[in-house]
mmCIF file of C-alpha atoms in Angstrom:
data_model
loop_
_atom_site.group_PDB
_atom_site.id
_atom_site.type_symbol
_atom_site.label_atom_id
_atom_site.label_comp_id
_atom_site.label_asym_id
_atom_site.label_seq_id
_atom_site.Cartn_x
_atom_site.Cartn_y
_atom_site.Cartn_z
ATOM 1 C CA UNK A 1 2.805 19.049 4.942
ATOM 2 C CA UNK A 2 0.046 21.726 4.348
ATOM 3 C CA UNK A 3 -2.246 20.128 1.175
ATOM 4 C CA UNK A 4 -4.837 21.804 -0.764
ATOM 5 C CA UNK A 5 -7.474 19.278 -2.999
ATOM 6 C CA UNK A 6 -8.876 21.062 -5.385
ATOM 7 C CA UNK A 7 -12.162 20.723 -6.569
ATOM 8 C CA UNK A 8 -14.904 21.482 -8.997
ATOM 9 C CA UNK A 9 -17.627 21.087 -9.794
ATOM 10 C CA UNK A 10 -18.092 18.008 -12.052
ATOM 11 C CA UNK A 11 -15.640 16.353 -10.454
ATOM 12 C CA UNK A 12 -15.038 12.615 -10.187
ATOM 13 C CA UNK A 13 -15.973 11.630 -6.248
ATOM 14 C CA UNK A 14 -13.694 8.505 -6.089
ATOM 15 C CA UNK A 15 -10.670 10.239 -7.824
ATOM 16 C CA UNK A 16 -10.646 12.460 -4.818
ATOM 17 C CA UNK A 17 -11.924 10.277 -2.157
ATOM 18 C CA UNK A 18 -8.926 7.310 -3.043
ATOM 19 C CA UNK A 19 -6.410 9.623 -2.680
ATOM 20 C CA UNK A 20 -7.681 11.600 0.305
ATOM 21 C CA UNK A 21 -8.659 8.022 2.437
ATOM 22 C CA UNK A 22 -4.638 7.289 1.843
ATOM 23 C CA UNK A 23 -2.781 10.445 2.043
ATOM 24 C CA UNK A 24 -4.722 11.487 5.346
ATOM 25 C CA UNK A 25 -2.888 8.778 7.152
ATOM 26 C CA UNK A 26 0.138 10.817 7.061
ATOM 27 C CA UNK A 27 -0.410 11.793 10.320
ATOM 28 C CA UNK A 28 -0.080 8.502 11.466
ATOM 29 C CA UNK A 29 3.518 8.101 10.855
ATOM 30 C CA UNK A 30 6.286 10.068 12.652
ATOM 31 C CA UNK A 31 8.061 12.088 9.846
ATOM 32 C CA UNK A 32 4.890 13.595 8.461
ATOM 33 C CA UNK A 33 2.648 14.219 11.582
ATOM 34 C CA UNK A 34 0.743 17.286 11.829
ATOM 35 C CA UNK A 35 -0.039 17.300 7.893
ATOM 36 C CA UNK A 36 -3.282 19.319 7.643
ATOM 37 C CA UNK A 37 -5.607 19.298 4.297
ATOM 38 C CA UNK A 38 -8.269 21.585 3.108
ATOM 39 C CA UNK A 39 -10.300 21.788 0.376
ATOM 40 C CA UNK A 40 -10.338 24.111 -1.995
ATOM 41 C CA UNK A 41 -12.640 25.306 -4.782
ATOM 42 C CA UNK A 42 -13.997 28.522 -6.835
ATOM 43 C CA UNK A 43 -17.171 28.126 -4.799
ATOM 44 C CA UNK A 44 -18.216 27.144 -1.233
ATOM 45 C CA UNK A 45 -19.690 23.593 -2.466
ATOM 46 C CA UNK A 46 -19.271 21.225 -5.815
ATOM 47 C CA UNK A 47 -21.414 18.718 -7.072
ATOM 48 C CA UNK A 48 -19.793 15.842 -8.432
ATOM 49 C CA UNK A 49 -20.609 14.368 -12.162
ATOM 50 C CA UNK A 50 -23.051 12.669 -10.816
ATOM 51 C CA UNK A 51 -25.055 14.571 -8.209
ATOM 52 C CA UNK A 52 -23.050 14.317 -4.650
ATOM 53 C CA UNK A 53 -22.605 18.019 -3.363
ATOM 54 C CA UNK A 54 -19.674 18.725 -0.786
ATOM 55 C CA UNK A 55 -19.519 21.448 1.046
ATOM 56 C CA UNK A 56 -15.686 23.245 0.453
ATOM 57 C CA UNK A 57 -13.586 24.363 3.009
ATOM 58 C CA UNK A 58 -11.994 27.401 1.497
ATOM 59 C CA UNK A 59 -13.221 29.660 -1.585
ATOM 60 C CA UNK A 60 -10.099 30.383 -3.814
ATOM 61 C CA UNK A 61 -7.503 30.489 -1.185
ATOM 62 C CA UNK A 62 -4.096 31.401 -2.169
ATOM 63 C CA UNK A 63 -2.583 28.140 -3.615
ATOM 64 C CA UNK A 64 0.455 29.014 -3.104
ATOM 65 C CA UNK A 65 0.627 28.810 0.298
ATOM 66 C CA UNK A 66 0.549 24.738 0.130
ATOM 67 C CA UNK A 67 3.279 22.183 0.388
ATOM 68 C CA UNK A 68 1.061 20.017 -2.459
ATOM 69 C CA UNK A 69 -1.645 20.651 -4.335
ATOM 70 C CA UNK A 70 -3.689 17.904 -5.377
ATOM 71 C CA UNK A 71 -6.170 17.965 -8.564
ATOM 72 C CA UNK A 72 -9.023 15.032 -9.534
ATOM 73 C CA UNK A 73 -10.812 14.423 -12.619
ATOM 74 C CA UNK A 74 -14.250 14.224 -14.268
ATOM 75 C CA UNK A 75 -15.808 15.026 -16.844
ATOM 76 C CA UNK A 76 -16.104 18.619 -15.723
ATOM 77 C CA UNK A 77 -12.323 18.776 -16.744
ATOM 78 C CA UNK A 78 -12.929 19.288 -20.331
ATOM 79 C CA UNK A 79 -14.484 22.572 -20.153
ATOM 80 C CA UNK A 80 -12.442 23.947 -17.223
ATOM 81 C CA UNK A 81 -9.696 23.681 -19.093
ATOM 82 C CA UNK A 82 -10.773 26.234 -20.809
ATOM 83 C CA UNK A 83 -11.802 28.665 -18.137
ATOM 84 C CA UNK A 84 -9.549 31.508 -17.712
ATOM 85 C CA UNK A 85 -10.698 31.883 -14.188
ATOM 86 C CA UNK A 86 -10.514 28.760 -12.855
ATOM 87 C CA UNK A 87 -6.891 27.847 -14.789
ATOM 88 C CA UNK A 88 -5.402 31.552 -13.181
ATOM 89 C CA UNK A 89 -6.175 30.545 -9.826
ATOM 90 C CA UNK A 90 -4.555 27.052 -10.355
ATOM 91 C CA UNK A 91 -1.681 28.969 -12.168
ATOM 92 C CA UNK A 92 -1.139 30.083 -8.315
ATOM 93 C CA UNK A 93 0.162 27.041 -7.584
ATOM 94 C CA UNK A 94 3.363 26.888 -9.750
ATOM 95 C CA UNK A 95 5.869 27.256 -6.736
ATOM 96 C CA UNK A 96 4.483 24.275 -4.830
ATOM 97 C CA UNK A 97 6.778 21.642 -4.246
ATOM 98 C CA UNK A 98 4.150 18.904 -4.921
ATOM 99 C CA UNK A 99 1.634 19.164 -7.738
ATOM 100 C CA UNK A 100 -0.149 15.564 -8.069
ATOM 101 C CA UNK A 101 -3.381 14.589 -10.276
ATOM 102 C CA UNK A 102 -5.399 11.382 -10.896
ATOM 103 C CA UNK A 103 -7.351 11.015 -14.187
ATOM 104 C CA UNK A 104 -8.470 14.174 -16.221
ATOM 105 C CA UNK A 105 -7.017 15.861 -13.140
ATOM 106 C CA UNK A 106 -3.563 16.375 -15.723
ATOM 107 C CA UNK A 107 -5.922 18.027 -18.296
ATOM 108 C CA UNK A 108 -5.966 21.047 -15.540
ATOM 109 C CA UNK A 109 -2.322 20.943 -14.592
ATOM 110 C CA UNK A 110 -1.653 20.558 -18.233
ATOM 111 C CA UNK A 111 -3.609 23.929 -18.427
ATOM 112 C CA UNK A 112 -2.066 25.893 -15.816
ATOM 113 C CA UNK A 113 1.042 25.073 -17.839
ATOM 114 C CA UNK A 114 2.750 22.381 -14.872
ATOM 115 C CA UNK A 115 3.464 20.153 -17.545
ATOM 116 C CA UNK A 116 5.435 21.709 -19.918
ATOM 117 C CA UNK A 117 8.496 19.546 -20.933
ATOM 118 C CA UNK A 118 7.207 16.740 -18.568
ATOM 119 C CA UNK A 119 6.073 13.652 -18.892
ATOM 120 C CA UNK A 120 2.924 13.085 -17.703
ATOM 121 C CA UNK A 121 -0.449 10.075 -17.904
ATOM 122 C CA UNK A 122 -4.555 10.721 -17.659
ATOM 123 C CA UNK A 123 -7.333 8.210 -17.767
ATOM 124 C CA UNK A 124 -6.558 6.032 -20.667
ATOM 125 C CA UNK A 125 -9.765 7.161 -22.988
ATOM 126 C CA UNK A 126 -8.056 10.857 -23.064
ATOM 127 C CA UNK A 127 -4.408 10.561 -24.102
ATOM 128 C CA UNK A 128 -4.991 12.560 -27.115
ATOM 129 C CA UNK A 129 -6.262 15.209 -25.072
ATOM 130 C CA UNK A 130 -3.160 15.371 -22.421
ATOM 131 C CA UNK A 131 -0.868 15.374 -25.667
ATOM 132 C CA UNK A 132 -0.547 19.204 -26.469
ATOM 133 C CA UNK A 133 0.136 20.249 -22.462
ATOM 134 C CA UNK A 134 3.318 17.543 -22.274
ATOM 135 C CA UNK A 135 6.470 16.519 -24.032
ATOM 136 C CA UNK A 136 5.547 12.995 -23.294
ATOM 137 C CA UNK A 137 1.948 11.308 -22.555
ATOM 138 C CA UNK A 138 3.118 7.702 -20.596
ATOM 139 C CA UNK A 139 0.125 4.690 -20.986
ATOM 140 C CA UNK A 140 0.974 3.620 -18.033
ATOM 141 C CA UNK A 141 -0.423 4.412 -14.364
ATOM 142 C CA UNK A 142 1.408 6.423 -12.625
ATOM 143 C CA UNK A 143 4.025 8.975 -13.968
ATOM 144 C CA UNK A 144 6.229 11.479 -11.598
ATOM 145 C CA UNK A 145 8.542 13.697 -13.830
ATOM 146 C CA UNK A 146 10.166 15.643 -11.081
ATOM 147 C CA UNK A 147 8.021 17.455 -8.645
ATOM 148 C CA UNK A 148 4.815 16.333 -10.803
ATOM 149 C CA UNK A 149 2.787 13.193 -10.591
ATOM 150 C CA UNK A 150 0.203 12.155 -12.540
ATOM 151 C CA UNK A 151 -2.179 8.907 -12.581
ATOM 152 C CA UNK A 152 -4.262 7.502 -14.916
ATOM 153 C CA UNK A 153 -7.989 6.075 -14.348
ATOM 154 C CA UNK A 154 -10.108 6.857 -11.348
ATOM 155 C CA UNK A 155 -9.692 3.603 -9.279
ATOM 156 C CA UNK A 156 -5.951 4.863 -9.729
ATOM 157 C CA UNK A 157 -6.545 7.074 -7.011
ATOM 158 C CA UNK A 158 -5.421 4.372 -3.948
ATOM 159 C CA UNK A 159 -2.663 3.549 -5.415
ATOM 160 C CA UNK A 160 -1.634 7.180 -6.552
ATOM 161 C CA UNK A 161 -1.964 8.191 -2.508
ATOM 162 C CA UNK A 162 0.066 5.115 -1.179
ATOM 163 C CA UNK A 163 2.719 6.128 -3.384
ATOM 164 C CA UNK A 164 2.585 9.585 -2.493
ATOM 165 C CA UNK A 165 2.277 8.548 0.893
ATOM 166 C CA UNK A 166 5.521 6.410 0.256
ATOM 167 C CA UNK A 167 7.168 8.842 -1.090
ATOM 168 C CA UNK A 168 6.887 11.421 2.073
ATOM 169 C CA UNK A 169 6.268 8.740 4.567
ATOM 170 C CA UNK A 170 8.564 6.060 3.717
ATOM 171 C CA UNK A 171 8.088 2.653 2.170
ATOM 172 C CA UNK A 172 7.354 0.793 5.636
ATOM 173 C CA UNK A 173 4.542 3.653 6.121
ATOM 174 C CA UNK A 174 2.678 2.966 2.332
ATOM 175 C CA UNK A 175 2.772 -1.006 3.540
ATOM 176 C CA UNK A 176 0.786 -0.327 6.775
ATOM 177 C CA UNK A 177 -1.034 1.565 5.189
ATOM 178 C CA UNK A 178 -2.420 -1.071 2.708
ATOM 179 C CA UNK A 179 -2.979 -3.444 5.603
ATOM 180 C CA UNK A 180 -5.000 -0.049 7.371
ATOM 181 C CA UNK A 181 -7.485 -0.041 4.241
ATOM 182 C CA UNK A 182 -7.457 -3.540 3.173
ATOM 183 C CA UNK A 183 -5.450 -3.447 -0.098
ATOM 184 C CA UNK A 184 -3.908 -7.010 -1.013
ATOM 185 C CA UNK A 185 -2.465 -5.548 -4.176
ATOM 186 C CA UNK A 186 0.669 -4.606 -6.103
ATOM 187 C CA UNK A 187 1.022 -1.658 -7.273
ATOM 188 C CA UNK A 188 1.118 -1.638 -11.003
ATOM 189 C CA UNK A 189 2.615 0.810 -13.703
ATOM 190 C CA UNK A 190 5.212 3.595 -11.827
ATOM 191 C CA UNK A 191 6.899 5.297 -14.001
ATOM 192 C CA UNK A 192 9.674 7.877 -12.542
ATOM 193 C CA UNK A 193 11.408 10.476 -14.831
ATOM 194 C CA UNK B 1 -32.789 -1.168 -9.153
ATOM 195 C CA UNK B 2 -33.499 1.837 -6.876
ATOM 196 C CA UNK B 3 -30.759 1.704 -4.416
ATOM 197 C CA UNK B 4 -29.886 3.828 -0.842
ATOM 198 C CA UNK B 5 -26.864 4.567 0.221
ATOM 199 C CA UNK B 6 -27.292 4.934 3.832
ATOM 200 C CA UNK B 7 -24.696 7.321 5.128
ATOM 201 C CA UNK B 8 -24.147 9.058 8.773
ATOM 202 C CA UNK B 9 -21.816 11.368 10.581
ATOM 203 C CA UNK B 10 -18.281 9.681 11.163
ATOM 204 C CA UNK B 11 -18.611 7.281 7.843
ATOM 205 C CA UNK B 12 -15.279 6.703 5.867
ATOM 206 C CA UNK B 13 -15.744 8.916 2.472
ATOM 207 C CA UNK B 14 -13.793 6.029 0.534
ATOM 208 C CA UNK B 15 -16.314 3.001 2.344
ATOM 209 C CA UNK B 16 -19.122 4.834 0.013
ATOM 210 C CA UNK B 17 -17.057 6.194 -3.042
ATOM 211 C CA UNK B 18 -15.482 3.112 -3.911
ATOM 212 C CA UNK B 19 -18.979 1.556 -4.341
ATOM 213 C CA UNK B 20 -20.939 4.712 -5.396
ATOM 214 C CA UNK B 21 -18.336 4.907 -8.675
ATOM 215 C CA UNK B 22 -18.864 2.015 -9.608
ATOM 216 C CA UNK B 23 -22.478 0.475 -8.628
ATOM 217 C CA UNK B 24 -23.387 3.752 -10.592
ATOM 218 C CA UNK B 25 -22.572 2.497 -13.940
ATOM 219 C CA UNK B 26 -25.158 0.081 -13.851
ATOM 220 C CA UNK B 27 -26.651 2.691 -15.899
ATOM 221 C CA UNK B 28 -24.459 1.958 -18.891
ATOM 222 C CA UNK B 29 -25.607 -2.065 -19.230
ATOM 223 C CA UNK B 30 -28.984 -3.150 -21.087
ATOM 224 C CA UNK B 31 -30.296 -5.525 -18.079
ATOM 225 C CA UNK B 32 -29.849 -2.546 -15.162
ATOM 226 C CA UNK B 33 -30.342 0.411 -16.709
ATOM 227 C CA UNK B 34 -32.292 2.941 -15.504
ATOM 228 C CA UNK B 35 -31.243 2.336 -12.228
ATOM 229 C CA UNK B 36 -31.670 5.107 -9.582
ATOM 230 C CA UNK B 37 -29.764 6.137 -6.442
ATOM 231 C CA UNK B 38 -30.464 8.603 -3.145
ATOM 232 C CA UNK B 39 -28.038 8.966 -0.777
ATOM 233 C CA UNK B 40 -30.394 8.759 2.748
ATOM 234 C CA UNK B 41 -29.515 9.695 6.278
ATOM 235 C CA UNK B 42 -31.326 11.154 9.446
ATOM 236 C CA UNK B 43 -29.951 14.530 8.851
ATOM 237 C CA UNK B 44 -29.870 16.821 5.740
ATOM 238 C CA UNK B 45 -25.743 16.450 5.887
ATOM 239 C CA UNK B 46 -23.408 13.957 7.125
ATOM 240 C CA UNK B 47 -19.810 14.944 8.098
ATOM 241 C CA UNK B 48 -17.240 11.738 7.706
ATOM 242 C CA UNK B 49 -14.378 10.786 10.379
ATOM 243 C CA UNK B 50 -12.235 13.650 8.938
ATOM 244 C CA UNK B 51 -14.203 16.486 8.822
ATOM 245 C CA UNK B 52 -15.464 16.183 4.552
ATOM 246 C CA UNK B 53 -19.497 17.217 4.800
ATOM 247 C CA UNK B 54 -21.590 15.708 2.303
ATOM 248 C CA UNK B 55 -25.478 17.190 1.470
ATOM 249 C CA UNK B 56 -28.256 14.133 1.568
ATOM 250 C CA UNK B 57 -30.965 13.690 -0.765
ATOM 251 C CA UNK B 58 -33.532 11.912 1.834
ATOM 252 C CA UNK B 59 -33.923 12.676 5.306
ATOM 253 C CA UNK B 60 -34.730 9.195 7.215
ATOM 254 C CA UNK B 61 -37.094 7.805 3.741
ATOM 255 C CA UNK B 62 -38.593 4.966 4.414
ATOM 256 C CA UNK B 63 -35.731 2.202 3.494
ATOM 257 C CA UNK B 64 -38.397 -0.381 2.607
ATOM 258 C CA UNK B 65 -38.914 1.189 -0.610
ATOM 259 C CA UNK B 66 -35.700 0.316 -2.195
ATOM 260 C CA UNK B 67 -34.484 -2.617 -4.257
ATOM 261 C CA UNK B 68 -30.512 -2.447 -2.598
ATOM 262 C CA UNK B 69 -29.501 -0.874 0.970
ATOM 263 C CA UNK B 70 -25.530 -0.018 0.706
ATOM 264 C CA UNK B 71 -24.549 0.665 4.510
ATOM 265 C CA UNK B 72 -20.479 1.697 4.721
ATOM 266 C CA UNK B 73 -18.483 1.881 7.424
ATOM 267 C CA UNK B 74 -16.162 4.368 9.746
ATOM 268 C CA UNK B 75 -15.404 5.028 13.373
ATOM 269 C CA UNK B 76 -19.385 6.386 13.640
ATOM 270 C CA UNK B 77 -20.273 3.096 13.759
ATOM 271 C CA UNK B 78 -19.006 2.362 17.028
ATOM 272 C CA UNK B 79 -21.841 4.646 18.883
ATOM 273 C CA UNK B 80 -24.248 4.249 15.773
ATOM 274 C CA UNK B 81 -25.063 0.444 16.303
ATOM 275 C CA UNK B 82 -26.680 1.142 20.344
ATOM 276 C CA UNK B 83 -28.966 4.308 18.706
ATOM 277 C CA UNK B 84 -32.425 2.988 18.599
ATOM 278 C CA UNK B 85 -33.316 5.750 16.414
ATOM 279 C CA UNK B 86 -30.812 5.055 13.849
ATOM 280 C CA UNK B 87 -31.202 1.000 14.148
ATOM 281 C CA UNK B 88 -35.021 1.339 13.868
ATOM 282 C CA UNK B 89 -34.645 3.393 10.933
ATOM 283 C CA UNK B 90 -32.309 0.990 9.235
ATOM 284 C CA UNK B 91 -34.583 -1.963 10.283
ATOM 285 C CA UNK B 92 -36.931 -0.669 7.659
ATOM 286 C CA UNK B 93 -35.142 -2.512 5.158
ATOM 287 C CA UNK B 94 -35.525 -5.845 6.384
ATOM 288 C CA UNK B 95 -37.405 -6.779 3.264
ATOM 289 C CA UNK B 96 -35.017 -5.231 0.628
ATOM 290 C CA UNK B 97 -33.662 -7.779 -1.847
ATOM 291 C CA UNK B 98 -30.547 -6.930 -1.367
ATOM 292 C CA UNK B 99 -28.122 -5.697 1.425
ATOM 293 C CA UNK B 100 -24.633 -4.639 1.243
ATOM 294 C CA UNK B 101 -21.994 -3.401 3.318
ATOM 295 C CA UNK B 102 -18.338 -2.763 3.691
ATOM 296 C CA UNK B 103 -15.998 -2.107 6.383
ATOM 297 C CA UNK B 104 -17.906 -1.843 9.855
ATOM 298 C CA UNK B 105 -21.190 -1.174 8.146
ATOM 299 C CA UNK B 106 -21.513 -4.455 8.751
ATOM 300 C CA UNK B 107 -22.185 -3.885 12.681
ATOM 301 C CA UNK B 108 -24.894 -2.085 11.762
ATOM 302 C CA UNK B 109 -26.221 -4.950 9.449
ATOM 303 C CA UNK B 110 -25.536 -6.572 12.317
ATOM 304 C CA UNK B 111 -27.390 -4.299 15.325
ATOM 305 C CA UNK B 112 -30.386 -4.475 12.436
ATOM 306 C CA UNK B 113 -30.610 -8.277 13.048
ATOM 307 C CA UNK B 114 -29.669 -8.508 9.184
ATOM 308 C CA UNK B 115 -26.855 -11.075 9.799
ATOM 309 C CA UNK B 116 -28.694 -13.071 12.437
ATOM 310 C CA UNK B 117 -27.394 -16.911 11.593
ATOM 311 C CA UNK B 118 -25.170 -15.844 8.630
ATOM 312 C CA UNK B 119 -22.121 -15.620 7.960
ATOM 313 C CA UNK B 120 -20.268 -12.011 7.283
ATOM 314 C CA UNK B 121 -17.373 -10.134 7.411
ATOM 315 C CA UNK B 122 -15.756 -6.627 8.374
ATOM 316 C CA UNK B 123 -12.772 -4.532 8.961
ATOM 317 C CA UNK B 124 -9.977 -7.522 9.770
ATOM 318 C CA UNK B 125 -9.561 -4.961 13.010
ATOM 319 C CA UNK B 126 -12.839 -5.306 14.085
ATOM 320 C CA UNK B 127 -13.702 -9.166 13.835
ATOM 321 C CA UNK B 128 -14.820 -9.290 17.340
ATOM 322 C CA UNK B 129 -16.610 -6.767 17.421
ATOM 323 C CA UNK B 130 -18.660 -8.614 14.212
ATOM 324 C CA UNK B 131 -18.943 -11.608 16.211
ATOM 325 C CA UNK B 132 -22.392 -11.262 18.419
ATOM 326 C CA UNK B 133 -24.397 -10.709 15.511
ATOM 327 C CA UNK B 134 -23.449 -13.538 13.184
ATOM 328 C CA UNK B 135 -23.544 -17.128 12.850
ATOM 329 C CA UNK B 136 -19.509 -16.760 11.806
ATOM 330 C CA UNK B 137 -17.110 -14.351 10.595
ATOM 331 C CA UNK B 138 -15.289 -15.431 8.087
ATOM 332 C CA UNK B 139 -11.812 -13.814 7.685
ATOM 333 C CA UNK B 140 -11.996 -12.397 4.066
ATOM 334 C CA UNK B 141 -12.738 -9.620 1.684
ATOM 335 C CA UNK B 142 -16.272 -9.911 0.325
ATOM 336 C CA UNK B 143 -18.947 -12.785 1.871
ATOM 337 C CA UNK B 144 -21.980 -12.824 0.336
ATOM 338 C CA UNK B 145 -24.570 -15.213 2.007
ATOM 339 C CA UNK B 146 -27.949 -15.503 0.512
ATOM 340 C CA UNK B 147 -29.524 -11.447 0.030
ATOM 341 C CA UNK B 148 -26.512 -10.005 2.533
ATOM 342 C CA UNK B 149 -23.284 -9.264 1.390
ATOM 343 C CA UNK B 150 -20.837 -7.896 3.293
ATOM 344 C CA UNK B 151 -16.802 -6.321 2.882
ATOM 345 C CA UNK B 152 -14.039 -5.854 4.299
ATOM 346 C CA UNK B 153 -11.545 -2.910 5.053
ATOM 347 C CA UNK B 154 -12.240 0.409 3.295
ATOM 348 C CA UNK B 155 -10.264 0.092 -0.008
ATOM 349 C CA UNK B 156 -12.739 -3.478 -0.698
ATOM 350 C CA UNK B 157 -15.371 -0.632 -1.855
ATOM 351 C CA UNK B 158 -14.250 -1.025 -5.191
ATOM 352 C CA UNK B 159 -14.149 -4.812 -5.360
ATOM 353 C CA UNK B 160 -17.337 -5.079 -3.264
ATOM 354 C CA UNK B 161 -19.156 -2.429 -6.104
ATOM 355 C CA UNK B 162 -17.731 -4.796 -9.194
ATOM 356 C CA UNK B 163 -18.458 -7.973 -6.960
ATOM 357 C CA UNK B 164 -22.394 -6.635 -6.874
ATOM 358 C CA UNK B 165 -22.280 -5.013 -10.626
ATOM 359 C CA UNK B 166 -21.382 -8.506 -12.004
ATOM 360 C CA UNK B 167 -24.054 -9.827 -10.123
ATOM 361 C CA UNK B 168 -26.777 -7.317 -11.173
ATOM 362 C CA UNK B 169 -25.088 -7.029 -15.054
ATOM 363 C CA UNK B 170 -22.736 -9.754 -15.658
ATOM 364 C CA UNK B 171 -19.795 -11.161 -15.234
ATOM 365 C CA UNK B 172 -19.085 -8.965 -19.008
ATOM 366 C CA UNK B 173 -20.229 -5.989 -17.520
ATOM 367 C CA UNK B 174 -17.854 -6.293 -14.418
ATOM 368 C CA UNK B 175 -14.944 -6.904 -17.085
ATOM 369 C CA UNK B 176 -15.844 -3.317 -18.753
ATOM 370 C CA UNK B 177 -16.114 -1.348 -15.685
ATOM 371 C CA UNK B 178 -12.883 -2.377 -14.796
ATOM 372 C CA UNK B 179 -11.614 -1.547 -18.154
ATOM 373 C CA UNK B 180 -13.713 2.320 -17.629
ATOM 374 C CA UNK B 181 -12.158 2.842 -14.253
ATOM 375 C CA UNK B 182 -8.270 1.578 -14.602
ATOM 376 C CA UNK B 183 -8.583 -1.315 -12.423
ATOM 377 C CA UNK B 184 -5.942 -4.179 -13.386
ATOM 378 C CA UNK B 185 -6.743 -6.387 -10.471
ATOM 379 C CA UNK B 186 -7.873 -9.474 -9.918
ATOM 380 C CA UNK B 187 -10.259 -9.872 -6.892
ATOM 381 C CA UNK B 188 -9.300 -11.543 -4.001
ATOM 382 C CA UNK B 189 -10.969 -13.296 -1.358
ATOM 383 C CA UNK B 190 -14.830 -13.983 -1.930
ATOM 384 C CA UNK B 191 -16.716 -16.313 -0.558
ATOM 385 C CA UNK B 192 -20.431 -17.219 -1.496
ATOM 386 C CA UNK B 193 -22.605 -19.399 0.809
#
């Protein structure tokens, strides 16, 4: 499992940072050791909405040489939307097996035209805004229509990655997992097309 | 409430995002806004347990001038809590009003002489390792005992950030973050001496 997170800058740190704690584990568990990650970005660094900079591992890479391609949100989502350049890489992406967002993260899937005829969620202030890129917007947590999942809010992000994590891992996996972190909870809200 | 978020080379990313999301919208409430955050290290960059490098706004500032000390955790800590540099550094803040910590940041609390005759918590993996600093280790998620309050494993960021935002804003305040970041659960396991 080669993944690519894709970032930007104006990014939300803890939509990325949830989902990258979690889905890094994968290498713990037998059927999806060796997984590798990078991240990936228009420039060599981002700085988040609120002034964190991380440096980037790889300056517009190919995306379609990953197995999943993972997208965050922030508030730097509503004008990227919009940029030609930045959607037409992500467009790059359309063959990969595993396109997952958290947040405003759909807004750029929803962009690059991954959600056409899907149904899809986003951080619960911005349904209106996921409308036009879906057939359906789902108020609920976490959506996968096919090879596509979405999540909604930022502190979605855990549970987004242990269900990923479930999915490729294996249910006994995501629970060891949420003894690993800490995380006492149920996950709430999974919606599967 | 200026606050430092002490970070270091082999930190978990998620120990500090889970709190930095949140503790940062003290901003939004009437009794803590204005509130002000650096991210403070002994080098310009830290690089966490998985190879993610992160730029620092203060190189080793003097820690007494803040208001709240966030320490988080990660396999650096191991080494981290025998470096006199680092410890000496950290001891700075023996005066701040409030100290917090989650995961094994709390050995560093600890090597400090923070937790001297108090009680604490950590990582449920690392409980012994907790032990020679503290007065007891209590087996749960979030322990706050008089200005020290500690966490558990990684994913208790996010509880531990609306555990201290509800005590800085209100208990109203903690309700609406949850609302802003998609969080339906309830928090489990705090104890307050």
């Amino acid at each position: 499992m080669k993944m690519a997170f894709v970032l930007f800058d104006g990014l939300t740190f803890l939509d990325f940072a949830g989902f990258y704690d979690v889905i890094n584990r994968l290498n713990f568990f037998e059927p999806t050791k060796g997984s590798t990650w990078e991240t990936c970005a228009m420039t060599d660094q981002v700085t988040d909405e609120s002034g964190l900079t991380l440096k980037v591992d790889r300056v517009k890479p190919d995306l379609g040489e990953y197995d999943l391609v993972f997208v965050p949100g922030g508030m730097g989502t509503r004008k990227l939307r919009f940029d030609e350049a930045f959607v037409g890489w992500l467009r790059q992406a359309e063959k990969v097996p595993l396109k997952v967002s958290v947040c405003t993260g759909s807004l750029l899937l929803g962009a690059a035209g991954f959600l056409t005829g899907k149904k899809a969620t986003t951080h619960p202030n911005v349904y209106d805004l996921l409308q036009p890129y879906v057939a359906e917007v789902v108020q609920t947590r976490i959506v996968k229509d096919g090879n596509v999942i979405t999540a909604g809010g930022v502190a979605t992000s855990i549970d987004l990655g242990i269900y990923v994590l479930g999915l490729l891992a294996g249910q006994e996996a995501a629970e060891n997992v949420k003894l690993q972190i800490d995380y006492p909870y149920v996950m709430q809200g999974v919606v599967e097309q």
